[in-house]
Short mmCIF file of C-alpha atoms in Angstrom, two decimals:
data_model
loop_
_atom_site.label_atom_id
_atom_site.label_comp_id
_atom_site.label_asym_id
_atom_site.label_seq_id
_atom_site.Cartn_x
_atom_site.Cartn_y
_atom_site.Cartn_z
CA MET A 1 33.03 -34.66 13.12
CA HIS A 2 33.25 -37.26 9.79
CA ARG A 3 36.57 -36.03 9.46
CA PHE A 4 37.30 -37.22 12.39
CA ARG A 5 35.83 -40.35 12.76
CA LEU A 6 37.55 -41.44 9.13
CA THR A 7 40.39 -40.81 10.50
CA LEU A 8 39.80 -42.60 13.39
CA VAL A 9 38.98 -45.69 11.22
CA LEU A 10 42.09 -45.49 9.10
CA ALA A 11 44.68 -45.00 11.87
CA THR A 12 42.94 -48.13 13.35
CA LEU A 13 42.95 -50.16 10.07
CA THR A 14 46.66 -49.48 9.47
CA LEU A 15 47.61 -49.99 13.60
CA ALA A 16 45.58 -53.72 12.93
CA ALA A 17 47.40 -54.69 9.61
CA VAL A 18 50.70 -53.60 11.61
CA SER A 19 50.37 -55.73 14.34
CA LEU A 20 48.27 -58.90 12.75
CA SER A 21 50.49 -59.80 10.00
CA VAL A 22 52.98 -62.18 10.42
CA GLY A 23 55.47 -61.88 7.76
CA ALA A 24 55.20 -61.61 3.94
CA GLY A 25 53.26 -65.64 4.04
CA ALA A 26 50.48 -63.80 5.72
CA ALA A 27 47.16 -64.61 4.80
CA PRO A 28 44.96 -61.84 3.47
CA LEU A 29 42.99 -60.26 5.67
CA ALA A 30 39.39 -58.28 5.17
CA TYR A 31 38.07 -55.70 7.91
CA VAL A 32 34.25 -55.68 7.69
CA PRO A 33 32.91 -52.99 9.53
CA ASN A 34 30.27 -53.56 11.93
CA GLU A 35 28.21 -50.23 12.31
CA LYS A 36 25.46 -51.34 15.48
CA SER A 37 28.29 -52.48 17.87
CA ALA A 38 31.04 -49.69 16.86
CA THR A 39 33.74 -52.67 15.82
CA LEU A 40 35.50 -54.24 12.60
CA SER A 41 35.60 -57.64 12.50
CA VAL A 42 38.93 -59.07 10.83
CA ILE A 43 38.36 -62.25 8.87
CA ASP A 44 41.41 -64.34 7.72
CA THR A 45 40.18 -64.77 3.87
CA ALA A 46 42.05 -68.04 3.47
CA THR A 47 40.22 -69.46 6.18
CA ALA A 48 37.21 -68.02 6.06
CA THR A 49 37.37 -67.35 9.97
CA ARG A 50 37.14 -64.59 12.33
CA ILE A 51 40.23 -63.78 13.91
CA GLY A 52 39.02 -61.40 16.17
CA ASP A 53 36.98 -57.67 16.41
CA ILE A 54 38.63 -54.20 16.87
CA ALA A 55 36.96 -51.39 18.51
CA VAL A 56 36.96 -48.11 16.49
CA GLY A 57 34.05 -46.07 17.28
CA GLN A 58 30.55 -44.85 16.16
CA LEU A 59 29.32 -46.22 12.29
CA PRO A 60 32.27 -47.52 10.83
CA TRP A 61 31.64 -47.96 7.12
CA GLY A 62 33.70 -49.90 4.23
CA VAL A 63 35.75 -52.94 3.39
CA LEU A 64 39.21 -53.28 3.01
CA ILE A 65 40.82 -56.34 1.56
CA ARG A 66 44.61 -56.75 2.25
#
């Protein structure tokens, strides 16, 4: 079950990175897990604002900055 969840989170992050980037000049993004709501918040690190949330399943963990 843990391996499936990790695979799901990694696949979702990959999809989010592809769909949210707007080109080479795109601002760096941070993906922050919200365990209780089972989502990842997408943060524009250049402006420190939340762009949105991505549903990822139960208990996401870890942080990715791209």
